[in-house]
């Protein structure tokens, strides 16, 4: 048998960690001396501590590891590992997009780009007609907007409908919260559709709006929002509803965020 000190060297974990594993019933010593409370571990537990450390390196939580070991369930381990691979793939995709954005920023700098670039944005008034849309409203992370958009398209095709315009996103929050955003994704559909056919169908009301067209990555849309908000204030108008974006050109049409084209609308009254 090994003392807790010896076992900590074998597993390259602290004795404090081993005591914690004992406390949560993840890895208990095979013997505890009742007189001095010394803990002792067996040869068989060497492979066990090494497996625990391996699964931790894969990113599994201690609770997950405990369930796997308690049940000796290989299928459950496989499920956890598949989920972890999916998480890694999502993270890799995010990092690749980030790398691409950094590369483009470097290219602009090397070609004489400024530290802070500005767009020549023109704000105009536009009267919008009511349109029929299929929609979903959700509280979600901003990075999950594409998932909501995908679900709306699934709803639309399930109902044998076709889009009649670009995707729109309405923002209901008074303050920005990237982790918990209240938004609604809308896709225009045929106006002849019966709105009572589904609770996912609605009439998106029209009315007077102040809007601008922004060309560039979504991360810089705040510039368009600021421009429209200032125009509203300077010209004596008032906000009369939630702002919304219409994505004329997005990731589905180009891989270059600098080529994204988005219209930003604010409903207004005089």
PDB file of N, CA, C and O in Angstrom, residues 49-128:
ATOM      1  N   UNK A  49      -6.583   6.654 -10.233  1.00  0.00           N
ATOM      2  CA  UNK A  49      -6.230   8.072 -10.139  1.00  0.00           C
ATOM      3  C   UNK A  49      -5.725   8.587 -11.481  1.00  0.00           C
ATOM      4  O   UNK A  49      -5.991   9.731 -11.875  1.00  0.00           O
ATOM      5  N   UNK A  50      -5.005   7.726 -12.224  1.00  0.00           N
ATOM      6  CA  UNK A  50      -4.513   8.138 -13.541  1.00  0.00           C
ATOM      7  C   UNK A  50      -5.671   8.340 -14.518  1.00  0.00           C
ATOM      8  O   UNK A  50      -5.646   9.257 -15.345  1.00  0.00           O
ATOM      9  N   UNK A  51      -6.718   7.505 -14.413  1.00  0.00           N
ATOM     10  CA  UNK A  51      -7.898   7.660 -15.265  1.00  0.00           C
ATOM     11  C   UNK A  51      -8.644   8.952 -14.916  1.00  0.00           C
ATOM     12  O   UNK A  51      -9.085   9.695 -15.806  1.00  0.00           O
ATOM     13  N   UNK A  52      -8.764   9.219 -13.614  1.00  0.00           N
ATOM     14  CA  UNK A  52      -9.437  10.455 -13.183  1.00  0.00           C
ATOM     15  C   UNK A  52      -8.718  11.675 -13.750  1.00  0.00           C
ATOM     16  O   UNK A  52      -9.345  12.603 -14.281  1.00  0.00           O
ATOM     17  N   UNK A  53      -7.394  11.675 -13.659  1.00  0.00           N
ATOM     18  CA  UNK A  53      -6.611  12.802 -14.172  1.00  0.00           C
ATOM     19  C   UNK A  53      -6.740  12.920 -15.693  1.00  0.00           C
ATOM     20  O   UNK A  53      -6.806  14.027 -16.236  1.00  0.00           O
ATOM     21  N   UNK A  54      -6.783  11.773 -16.375  1.00  0.00           N
ATOM     22  CA  UNK A  54      -6.934  11.788 -17.828  1.00  0.00           C
ATOM     23  C   UNK A  54      -8.273  12.410 -18.226  1.00  0.00           C
ATOM     24  O   UNK A  54      -8.347  13.270 -19.119  1.00  0.00           O
ATOM     25  N   UNK A  55      -9.342  11.988 -17.545  1.00  0.00           N
ATOM     26  CA  UNK A  55     -10.672  12.505 -17.875  1.00  0.00           C
ATOM     27  C   UNK A  55     -10.793  13.992 -17.526  1.00  0.00           C
ATOM     28  O   UNK A  55     -11.497  14.741 -18.207  1.00  0.00           O
ATOM     29  N   UNK A  56     -10.094  14.408 -16.479  1.00  0.00           N
ATOM     30  CA  UNK A  56     -10.077  15.838 -16.149  1.00  0.00           C
ATOM     31  C   UNK A  56      -9.394  16.642 -17.248  1.00  0.00           C
ATOM     32  O   UNK A  56      -9.828  17.749 -17.585  1.00  0.00           O
ATOM     33  N   UNK A  57      -8.319  16.086 -17.807  1.00  0.00           N
ATOM     34  CA  UNK A  57      -7.632  16.760 -18.910  1.00  0.00           C
ATOM     35  C   UNK A  57      -8.548  16.923 -20.111  1.00  0.00           C
ATOM     36  O   UNK A  57      -8.445  17.897 -20.865  1.00  0.00           O
ATOM     37  N   UNK A  58      -9.468  15.993 -20.304  1.00  0.00           N
ATOM     38  CA  UNK A  58     -10.416  16.071 -21.407  1.00  0.00           C
ATOM     39  C   UNK A  58     -11.505  17.118 -21.149  1.00  0.00           C
ATOM     40  O   UNK A  58     -12.302  17.403 -22.032  1.00  0.00           O
ATOM     41  N   UNK A  59     -11.525  17.635 -19.927  1.00  0.00           N
ATOM     42  CA  UNK A  59     -12.499  18.669 -19.605  1.00  0.00           C
ATOM     43  C   UNK A  59     -13.754  18.163 -18.921  1.00  0.00           C
ATOM     44  O   UNK A  59     -14.699  18.927 -18.729  1.00  0.00           O
ATOM     45  N   UNK A  60     -13.786  16.885 -18.540  1.00  0.00           N
ATOM     46  CA  UNK A  60     -14.956  16.365 -17.840  1.00  0.00           C
ATOM     47  C   UNK A  60     -14.988  16.892 -16.410  1.00  0.00           C
ATOM     48  O   UNK A  60     -13.948  17.066 -15.770  1.00  0.00           O
ATOM     49  N   UNK A  61     -16.186  17.128 -15.907  1.00  0.00           N
ATOM     50  CA  UNK A  61     -16.360  17.592 -14.537  1.00  0.00           C
ATOM     51  C   UNK A  61     -16.230  16.418 -13.569  1.00  0.00           C
ATOM     52  O   UNK A  61     -16.470  15.261 -13.943  1.00  0.00           O
ATOM     53  N   UNK A  62     -15.885  16.735 -12.326  1.00  0.00           N
ATOM     54  CA  UNK A  62     -15.728  15.676 -11.331  1.00  0.00           C
ATOM     55  C   UNK A  62     -17.032  14.904 -11.135  1.00  0.00           C
ATOM     56  O   UNK A  62     -17.018  13.689 -10.921  1.00  0.00           O
ATOM     57  N   UNK A  63     -18.178  15.612 -11.208  1.00  0.00           N
ATOM     58  CA  UNK A  63     -19.464  14.933 -11.045  1.00  0.00           C
ATOM     59  C   UNK A  63     -19.675  13.909 -12.159  1.00  0.00           C
ATOM     60  O   UNK A  63     -20.218  12.823 -11.915  1.00  0.00           O
ATOM     61  N   UNK A  64     -19.268  14.277 -13.382  1.00  0.00           N
ATOM     62  CA  UNK A  64     -19.405  13.362 -14.510  1.00  0.00           C
ATOM     63  C   UNK A  64     -18.487  12.155 -14.341  1.00  0.00           C
ATOM     64  O   UNK A  64     -18.884  11.005 -14.597  1.00  0.00           O
ATOM     65  N   UNK A  65     -17.265  12.425 -13.916  1.00  0.00           N
ATOM     66  CA  UNK A  65     -16.299  11.339 -13.712  1.00  0.00           C
ATOM     67  C   UNK A  65     -16.807  10.373 -12.638  1.00  0.00           C
ATOM     68  O   UNK A  65     -16.705   9.151 -12.783  1.00  0.00           O
ATOM     69  N   UNK A  66     -17.379  10.928 -11.580  1.00  0.00           N
ATOM     70  CA  UNK A  66     -17.878  10.095 -10.479  1.00  0.00           C
ATOM     71  C   UNK A  66     -18.998   9.168 -10.957  1.00  0.00           C
ATOM     72  O   UNK A  66     -19.029   7.976 -10.611  1.00  0.00           O
ATOM     73  N   UNK A  67     -19.915   9.699 -11.766  1.00  0.00           N
ATOM     74  CA  UNK A  67     -21.014   8.871 -12.272  1.00  0.00           C
ATOM     75  C   UNK A  67     -20.470   7.738 -13.146  1.00  0.00           C
ATOM     76  O   UNK A  67     -20.913   6.586 -13.044  1.00  0.00           O
ATOM     77  N   UNK A  68     -19.502   8.071 -13.989  1.00  0.00           N
ATOM     78  CA  UNK A  68     -18.908   7.056 -14.874  1.00  0.00           C
ATOM     79  C   UNK A  68     -18.254   5.947 -14.057  1.00  0.00           C
ATOM     80  O   UNK A  68     -18.439   4.750 -14.327  1.00  0.00           O
ATOM     81  N   UNK A  69     -17.482   6.325 -13.034  1.00  0.00           N
ATOM     82  CA  UNK A  69     -16.771   5.337 -12.220  1.00  0.00           C
ATOM     83  C   UNK A  69     -17.734   4.537 -11.352  1.00  0.00           C
ATOM     84  O   UNK A  69     -17.569   3.319 -11.187  1.00  0.00           O
ATOM     85  N   UNK A  70     -18.737   5.217 -10.786  1.00  0.00           N
ATOM     86  CA  UNK A  70     -19.708   4.522  -9.934  1.00  0.00           C
ATOM     87  C   UNK A  70     -20.468   3.469 -10.730  1.00  0.00           C
ATOM     88  O   UNK A  70     -20.726   2.364 -10.247  1.00  0.00           O
ATOM     89  N   UNK A  71     -20.827   3.822 -11.964  1.00  0.00           N
ATOM     90  CA  UNK A  71     -21.633   2.910 -12.781  1.00  0.00           C
ATOM     91  C   UNK A  71     -20.779   1.992 -13.649  1.00  0.00           C
ATOM     92  O   UNK A  71     -21.313   1.063 -14.256  1.00  0.00           O
ATOM     93  N   UNK A  72     -19.446   2.306 -13.739  1.00  0.00           N
ATOM     94  CA  UNK A  72     -18.571   1.548 -14.635  1.00  0.00           C
ATOM     95  C   UNK A  72     -19.203   1.484 -16.036  1.00  0.00           C
ATOM     96  O   UNK A  72     -19.248   0.436 -16.681  1.00  0.00           O
ATOM     97  N   UNK A  73     -19.669   2.677 -16.475  1.00  0.00           N
ATOM     98  CA  UNK A  73     -20.467   2.766 -17.693  1.00  0.00           C
ATOM     99  C   UNK A  73     -19.638   3.319 -18.856  1.00  0.00           C
ATOM    100  O   UNK A  73     -19.413   4.532 -18.957  1.00  0.00           O
ATOM    101  N   UNK A  74     -19.188   2.441 -19.730  1.00  0.00           N
ATOM    102  CA  UNK A  74     -18.377   2.853 -20.881  1.00  0.00           C
ATOM    103  C   UNK A  74     -19.206   3.666 -21.865  1.00  0.00           C
ATOM    104  O   UNK A  74     -18.705   4.623 -22.469  1.00  0.00           O
ATOM    105  N   UNK A  75     -20.481   3.299 -22.030  1.00  0.00           N
ATOM    106  CA  UNK A  75     -21.344   4.025 -22.971  1.00  0.00           C
ATOM    107  C   UNK A  75     -21.558   5.463 -22.525  1.00  0.00           C
ATOM    108  O   UNK A  75     -21.599   6.383 -23.345  1.00  0.00           O
ATOM    109  N   UNK A  76     -21.682   5.663 -21.220  1.00  0.00           N
ATOM    110  CA  UNK A  76     -21.843   7.022 -20.689  1.00  0.00           C
ATOM    111  C   UNK A  76     -20.580   7.829 -20.924  1.00  0.00           C
ATOM    112  O   UNK A  76     -20.636   9.012 -21.281  1.00  0.00           O
ATOM    113  N   UNK A  77     -19.426   7.202 -20.730  1.00  0.00           N
ATOM    114  CA  UNK A  77     -18.152   7.872 -20.996  1.00  0.00           C
ATOM    115  C   UNK A  77     -18.075   8.280 -22.466  1.00  0.00           C
ATOM    116  O   UNK A  77     -17.663   9.392 -22.797  1.00  0.00           O
ATOM    117  N   UNK A  78     -18.499   7.376 -23.346  1.00  0.00           N
ATOM    118  CA  UNK A  78     -18.487   7.685 -24.780  1.00  0.00           C
ATOM    119  C   UNK A  78     -19.362   8.894 -25.081  1.00  0.00           C
ATOM    120  O   UNK A  78     -18.978   9.774 -25.860  1.00  0.00           O
ATOM    121  N   UNK A  79     -20.533   8.955 -24.436  1.00  0.00           N
ATOM    122  CA  UNK A  79     -21.456  10.079 -24.655  1.00  0.00           C
ATOM    123  C   UNK A  79     -20.829  11.392 -24.188  1.00  0.00           C
ATOM    124  O   UNK A  79     -20.891  12.410 -24.885  1.00  0.00           O
ATOM    125  N   UNK A  80     -20.201  11.363 -23.004  1.00  0.00           N
ATOM    126  CA  UNK A  80     -19.541  12.568 -22.482  1.00  0.00           C
ATOM    127  C   UNK A  80     -18.423  13.022 -23.417  1.00  0.00           C
ATOM    128  O   UNK A  80     -18.257  14.223 -23.673  1.00  0.00           O
ATOM    129  N   UNK A  81     -17.649  12.077 -23.918  1.00  0.00           N
ATOM    130  CA  UNK A  81     -16.516  12.424 -24.784  1.00  0.00           C
ATOM    131  C   UNK A  81     -16.994  12.981 -26.127  1.00  0.00           C
ATOM    132  O   UNK A  81     -16.393  13.921 -26.666  1.00  0.00           O
ATOM    133  N   UNK A  82     -18.073  12.425 -26.662  1.00  0.00           N
ATOM    134  CA  UNK A  82     -18.634  12.942 -27.914  1.00  0.00           C
ATOM    135  C   UNK A  82     -19.113  14.382 -27.714  1.00  0.00           C
ATOM    136  O   UNK A  82     -18.874  15.260 -28.554  1.00  0.00           O
ATOM    137  N   UNK A  83     -19.783  14.647 -26.596  1.00  0.00           N
ATOM    138  CA  UNK A  83     -20.237  16.009 -26.285  1.00  0.00           C
ATOM    139  C   UNK A  83     -19.059  16.963 -26.149  1.00  0.00           C
ATOM    140  O   UNK A  83     -19.117  18.124 -26.585  1.00  0.00           O
ATOM    141  N   UNK A  84     -17.986  16.472 -25.543  1.00  0.00           N
ATOM    142  CA  UNK A  84     -16.796  17.309 -25.359  1.00  0.00           C
ATOM    143  C   UNK A  84     -16.160  17.640 -26.712  1.00  0.00           C
ATOM    144  O   UNK A  84     -15.718  18.781 -26.930  1.00  0.00           O
ATOM    145  N   UNK A  85     -16.121  16.671 -27.610  1.00  0.00           N
ATOM    146  CA  UNK A  85     -15.587  16.926 -28.955  1.00  0.00           C
ATOM    147  C   UNK A  85     -16.421  17.994 -29.662  1.00  0.00           C
ATOM    148  O   UNK A  85     -15.884  18.883 -30.326  1.00  0.00           O
ATOM    149  N   UNK A  86     -17.744  17.922 -29.504  1.00  0.00           N
ATOM    150  CA  UNK A  86     -18.610  18.926 -30.118  1.00  0.00           C
ATOM    151  C   UNK A  86     -18.326  20.317 -29.549  1.00  0.00           C
ATOM    152  O   UNK A  86     -18.297  21.306 -30.287  1.00  0.00           O
ATOM    153  N   UNK A  87     -18.106  20.386 -28.229  1.00  0.00           N
ATOM    154  CA  UNK A  87     -17.764  21.671 -27.598  1.00  0.00           C
ATOM    155  C   UNK A  87     -16.443  22.211 -28.155  1.00  0.00           C
ATOM    156  O   UNK A  87     -16.314  23.413 -28.414  1.00  0.00           O
ATOM    157  N   UNK A  88     -15.481  21.309 -28.309  1.00  0.00           N
ATOM    158  CA  UNK A  88     -14.171  21.715 -28.837  1.00  0.00           C
ATOM    159  C   UNK A  88     -14.301  22.208 -30.271  1.00  0.00           C
ATOM    160  O   UNK A  88     -13.699  23.221 -30.652  1.00  0.00           O
ATOM    161  N   UNK A  89     -15.113  21.506 -31.077  1.00  0.00           N
ATOM    162  CA  UNK A  89     -15.307  21.921 -32.469  1.00  0.00           C
ATOM    163  C   UNK A  89     -15.896  23.324 -32.553  1.00  0.00           C
ATOM    164  O   UNK A  89     -15.496  24.130 -33.402  1.00  0.00           O
ATOM    165  N   UNK A  90     -16.855  23.615 -31.663  1.00  0.00           N
ATOM    166  CA  UNK A  90     -17.465  24.954 -31.636  1.00  0.00           C
ATOM    167  C   UNK A  90     -16.416  25.997 -31.276  1.00  0.00           C
ATOM    168  O   UNK A  90     -16.338  27.072 -31.876  1.00  0.00           O
ATOM    169  N   UNK A  91     -15.583  25.668 -30.290  1.00  0.00           N
ATOM    170  CA  UNK A  91     -14.536  26.598 -29.853  1.00  0.00           C
ATOM    171  C   UNK A  91     -13.507  26.802 -30.953  1.00  0.00           C
ATOM    172  O   UNK A  91     -13.029  27.928 -31.171  1.00  0.00           O
ATOM    173  N   UNK A  92     -13.158  25.722 -31.648  1.00  0.00           N
ATOM    174  CA  UNK A  92     -12.194  25.835 -32.758  1.00  0.00           C
ATOM    175  C   UNK A  92     -12.751  26.749 -33.849  1.00  0.00           C
ATOM    176  O   UNK A  92     -12.040  27.605 -34.385  1.00  0.00           O
ATOM    177  N   UNK A  93     -14.032  26.578 -34.164  1.00  0.00           N
ATOM    178  CA  UNK A  93     -14.655  27.411 -35.199  1.00  0.00           C
ATOM    179  C   UNK A  93     -14.636  28.883 -34.787  1.00  0.00           C
ATOM    180  O   UNK A  93     -14.344  29.766 -35.607  1.00  0.00           O
ATOM    181  N   UNK A  94     -14.926  29.151 -33.507  1.00  0.00           N
ATOM    182  CA  UNK A  94     -14.887  30.533 -33.017  1.00  0.00           C
ATOM    183  C   UNK A  94     -13.487  31.101 -33.133  1.00  0.00           C
ATOM    184  O   UNK A  94     -13.295  32.258 -33.546  1.00  0.00           O
ATOM    185  N   UNK A  95     -12.481  30.301 -32.768  1.00  0.00           N
ATOM    186  CA  UNK A  95     -11.094  30.776 -32.831  1.00  0.00           C
ATOM    187  C   UNK A  95     -10.633  31.005 -34.270  1.00  0.00           C
ATOM    188  O   UNK A  95      -9.871  31.929 -34.540  1.00  0.00           O
ATOM    189  N   UNK A  96     -11.111  30.159 -35.199  1.00  0.00           N
ATOM    190  CA  UNK A  96     -10.764  30.344 -36.607  1.00  0.00           C
ATOM    191  C   UNK A  96     -11.370  31.640 -37.146  1.00  0.00           C
ATOM    192  O   UNK A  96     -10.729  32.378 -37.904  1.00  0.00           O
ATOM    193  N   UNK A  97     -12.613  31.930 -36.732  1.00  0.00           N
ATOM    194  CA  UNK A  97     -13.248  33.182 -37.145  1.00  0.00           C
ATOM    195  C   UNK A  97     -12.495  34.371 -36.561  1.00  0.00           C
ATOM    196  O   UNK A  97     -12.297  35.389 -37.232  1.00  0.00           O
ATOM    197  N   UNK A  98     -12.078  34.223 -35.303  1.00  0.00           N
ATOM    198  CA  UNK A  98     -11.319  35.293 -34.663  1.00  0.00           C
ATOM    199  C   UNK A  98      -9.996  35.502 -35.376  1.00  0.00           C
ATOM    200  O   UNK A  98      -9.574  36.640 -35.634  1.00  0.00           O
ATOM    201  N   UNK A  99      -9.324  34.409 -35.718  1.00  0.00           N
ATOM    202  CA  UNK A  99      -8.052  34.499 -36.428  1.00  0.00           C
ATOM    203  C   UNK A  99      -8.236  35.198 -37.773  1.00  0.00           C
ATOM    204  O   UNK A  99      -7.420  36.026 -38.167  1.00  0.00           O
ATOM    205  N   UNK A 100      -9.313  34.851 -38.463  1.00  0.00           N
ATOM    206  CA  UNK A 100      -9.596  35.466 -39.759  1.00  0.00           C
ATOM    207  C   UNK A 100      -9.812  36.967 -39.611  1.00  0.00           C
ATOM    208  O   UNK A 100      -9.322  37.765 -40.414  1.00  0.00           O
ATOM    209  N   UNK A 101     -10.534  37.364 -38.556  1.00  0.00           N
ATOM    210  CA  UNK A 101     -10.780  38.789 -38.309  1.00  0.00           C
ATOM    211  C   UNK A 101      -9.472  39.523 -38.002  1.00  0.00           C
ATOM    212  O   UNK A 101      -9.247  40.645 -38.478  1.00  0.00           O
ATOM    213  N   UNK A 102      -8.607  38.889 -37.223  1.00  0.00           N
ATOM    214  CA  UNK A 102      -7.320  39.495 -36.880  1.00  0.00           C
ATOM    215  C   UNK A 102      -6.452  39.643 -38.125  1.00  0.00           C
ATOM    216  O   UNK A 102      -5.799  40.675 -38.336  1.00  0.00           O
ATOM    217  N   UNK A 103      -6.458  38.603 -38.981  1.00  0.00           N
ATOM    218  CA  UNK A 103      -5.685  38.668 -40.225  1.00  0.00           C
ATOM    219  C   UNK A 103      -6.143  39.839 -41.091  1.00  0.00           C
ATOM    220  O   UNK A 103      -5.314  40.565 -41.670  1.00  0.00           O
ATOM    221  N   UNK A 104      -7.465  40.030 -41.190  1.00  0.00           N
ATOM    222  CA  UNK A 104      -7.989  41.120 -42.011  1.00  0.00           C
ATOM    223  C   UNK A 104      -7.648  42.481 -41.410  1.00  0.00           C
ATOM    224  O   UNK A 104      -7.341  43.436 -42.126  1.00  0.00           O
ATOM    225  N   UNK A 105      -7.692  42.557 -40.072  1.00  0.00           N
ATOM    226  CA  UNK A 105      -7.322  43.812 -39.409  1.00  0.00           C
ATOM    227  C   UNK A 105      -5.852  44.130 -39.666  1.00  0.00           C
ATOM    228  O   UNK A 105      -5.491  45.285 -39.952  1.00  0.00           O
ATOM    229  N   UNK A 106      -5.000  43.120 -39.583  1.00  0.00           N
ATOM    230  CA  UNK A 106      -3.578  43.314 -39.861  1.00  0.00           C
ATOM    231  C   UNK A 106      -3.347  43.778 -41.296  1.00  0.00           C
ATOM    232  O   UNK A 106      -2.522  44.658 -41.559  1.00  0.00           O
ATOM    233  N   UNK A 107      -4.099  43.198 -42.228  1.00  0.00           N
ATOM    234  CA  UNK A 107      -3.964  43.581 -43.631  1.00  0.00           C
ATOM    235  C   UNK A 107      -4.327  45.053 -43.832  1.00  0.00           C
ATOM    236  O   UNK A 107      -3.655  45.779 -44.584  1.00  0.00           O
ATOM    237  N   UNK A 108      -5.381  45.482 -43.145  1.00  0.00           N
ATOM    238  CA  UNK A 108      -5.792  46.890 -43.251  1.00  0.00           C
ATOM    239  C   UNK A 108      -4.718  47.810 -42.688  1.00  0.00           C
ATOM    240  O   UNK A 108      -4.403  48.851 -43.264  1.00  0.00           O
ATOM    241  N   UNK A 109      -4.151  47.412 -41.549  1.00  0.00           N
ATOM    242  CA  UNK A 109      -3.111  48.237 -40.918  1.00  0.00           C
ATOM    243  C   UNK A 109      -1.890  48.328 -41.827  1.00  0.00           C
ATOM    244  O   UNK A 109      -1.318  49.407 -42.017  1.00  0.00           O
ATOM    245  N   UNK A 110      -1.513  47.183 -42.400  1.00  0.00           N
ATOM    246  CA  UNK A 110      -0.332  47.157 -43.266  1.00  0.00           C
ATOM    247  C   UNK A 110      -0.527  47.995 -44.536  1.00  0.00           C
ATOM    248  O   UNK A 110       0.434  48.496 -45.114  1.00  0.00           O
ATOM    249  N   UNK A 111      -1.798  48.123 -44.963  1.00  0.00           N
ATOM    250  CA  UNK A 111      -2.061  48.910 -46.169  1.00  0.00           C
ATOM    251  C   UNK A 111      -2.383  50.370 -45.850  1.00  0.00           C
ATOM    252  O   UNK A 111      -2.900  51.094 -46.688  1.00  0.00           O
ATOM    253  N   UNK A 112      -2.072  50.773 -44.619  1.00  0.00           N
ATOM    254  CA  UNK A 112      -2.239  52.178 -44.251  1.00  0.00           C
ATOM    255  C   UNK A 112      -3.528  52.500 -43.537  1.00  0.00           C
ATOM    256  O   UNK A 112      -3.913  53.676 -43.439  1.00  0.00           O
ATOM    257  N   UNK A 113      -4.220  51.475 -43.013  1.00  0.00           N
ATOM    258  CA  UNK A 113      -5.471  51.711 -42.299  1.00  0.00           C
ATOM    259  C   UNK A 113      -5.266  52.475 -41.005  1.00  0.00           C
ATOM    260  O   UNK A 113      -4.195  52.440 -40.394  1.00  0.00           O
ATOM    261  N   UNK A 114      -6.317  53.186 -40.590  1.00  0.00           N
ATOM    262  CA  UNK A 114      -6.262  53.978 -39.363  1.00  0.00           C
ATOM    263  C   UNK A 114      -6.575  53.115 -38.137  1.00  0.00           C
ATOM    264  O   UNK A 114      -7.120  52.019 -38.250  1.00  0.00           O
ATOM    265  N   UNK A 115      -6.222  53.669 -36.970  1.00  0.00           N
ATOM    266  CA  UNK A 115      -6.500  52.963 -35.722  1.00  0.00           C
ATOM    267  C   UNK A 115      -8.006  52.781 -35.537  1.00  0.00           C
ATOM    268  O   UNK A 115      -8.486  51.711 -35.180  1.00  0.00           O
ATOM    269  N   UNK A 116      -8.757  53.843 -35.783  1.00  0.00           N
ATOM    270  CA  UNK A 116     -10.214  53.795 -35.687  1.00  0.00           C
ATOM    271  C   UNK A 116     -10.815  54.220 -37.019  1.00  0.00           C
ATOM    272  O   UNK A 116     -10.636  55.371 -37.441  1.00  0.00           O
ATOM    273  N   UNK A 117     -11.497  53.293 -37.672  1.00  0.00           N
ATOM    274  CA  UNK A 117     -12.104  53.583 -38.961  1.00  0.00           C
ATOM    275  C   UNK A 117     -13.561  53.988 -38.773  1.00  0.00           C
ATOM    276  O   UNK A 117     -14.250  53.488 -37.892  1.00  0.00           O
ATOM    277  N   UNK A 118     -14.028  54.900 -39.601  1.00  0.00           N
ATOM    278  CA  UNK A 118     -15.414  55.346 -39.534  1.00  0.00           C
ATOM    279  C   UNK A 118     -16.093  55.124 -40.883  1.00  0.00           C
ATOM    280  O   UNK A 118     -15.451  55.148 -41.927  1.00  0.00           O
ATOM    281  N   UNK A 119     -17.388  54.878 -40.827  1.00  0.00           N
ATOM    282  CA  UNK A 119     -18.181  54.714 -42.039  1.00  0.00           C
ATOM    283  C   UNK A 119     -18.966  55.993 -42.296  1.00  0.00           C
ATOM    284  O   UNK A 119     -19.422  56.668 -41.358  1.00  0.00           O
ATOM    285  N   UNK A 120     -19.136  56.336 -43.557  1.00  0.00           N
ATOM    286  CA  UNK A 120     -19.946  57.492 -43.930  1.00  0.00           C
ATOM    287  C   UNK A 120     -21.402  57.033 -43.994  1.00  0.00           C
ATOM    288  O   UNK A 120     -21.907  56.645 -45.057  1.00  0.00           O
ATOM    289  N   UNK A 121     -22.073  57.050 -42.843  1.00  0.00           N
ATOM    290  CA  UNK A 121     -23.427  56.519 -42.733  1.00  0.00           C
ATOM    291  C   UNK A 121     -24.464  57.622 -42.938  1.00  0.00           C
ATOM    292  O   UNK A 121     -24.368  58.699 -42.329  1.00  0.00           O
ATOM    293  N   UNK A 122     -25.445  57.342 -43.747  1.00  0.00           N
ATOM    294  CA  UNK A 122     -26.528  58.282 -44.018  1.00  0.00           C
ATOM    295  C   UNK A 122     -27.806  57.758 -43.400  1.00  0.00           C
ATOM    296  O   UNK A 122     -28.220  56.624 -43.663  1.00  0.00           O
ATOM    297  N   UNK A 123     -28.450  58.558 -42.562  1.00  0.00           N
ATOM    298  CA  UNK A 123     -29.701  58.170 -41.915  1.00  0.00           C
ATOM    299  C   UNK A 123     -30.873  58.773 -42.681  1.00  0.00           C
ATOM    300  O   UNK A 123     -30.860  59.956 -43.026  1.00  0.00           O
ATOM    301  N   UNK A 124     -31.884  57.952 -42.953  1.00  0.00           N
ATOM    302  CA  UNK A 124     -33.060  58.414 -43.685  1.00  0.00           C
ATOM    303  C   UNK A 124     -34.336  57.944 -42.990  1.00  0.00           C
ATOM    304  O   UNK A 124     -34.301  57.017 -42.171  1.00  0.00           O
ATOM    305  N   UNK A 125     -35.430  58.584 -43.342  1.00  0.00           N
ATOM    306  CA  UNK A 125     -36.741  58.132 -42.884  1.00  0.00           C
ATOM    307  C   UNK A 125     -37.314  57.172 -43.919  1.00  0.00           C
ATOM    308  O   UNK A 125     -37.151  57.372 -45.126  1.00  0.00           O
ATOM    309  N   UNK A 126     -37.961  56.120 -43.431  1.00  0.00           N
ATOM    310  CA  UNK A 126     -38.602  55.181 -44.349  1.00  0.00           C
ATOM    311  C   UNK A 126     -39.909  54.707 -43.724  1.00  0.00           C
ATOM    312  O   UNK A 126     -39.947  54.315 -42.560  1.00  0.00           O
ATOM    313  N   UNK A 127     -40.967  54.752 -44.518  1.00  0.00           N
ATOM    314  CA  UNK A 127     -42.261  54.218 -44.094  1.00  0.00           C
ATOM    315  C   UNK A 127     -42.319  52.746 -44.507  1.00  0.00           C
ATOM    316  O   UNK A 127     -42.237  52.423 -45.689  1.00  0.00           O
ATOM    317  N   UNK A 128     -42.429  51.859 -43.532  1.00  0.00           N
ATOM    318  CA  UNK A 128     -42.433  50.430 -43.830  1.00  0.00           C
ATOM    319  C   UNK A 128     -43.844  49.863 -43.747  1.00  0.00           C
ATOM    320  O   UNK A 128     -44.608  50.198 -42.836  1.00  0.00           O
TER     321      UNK A 128
END
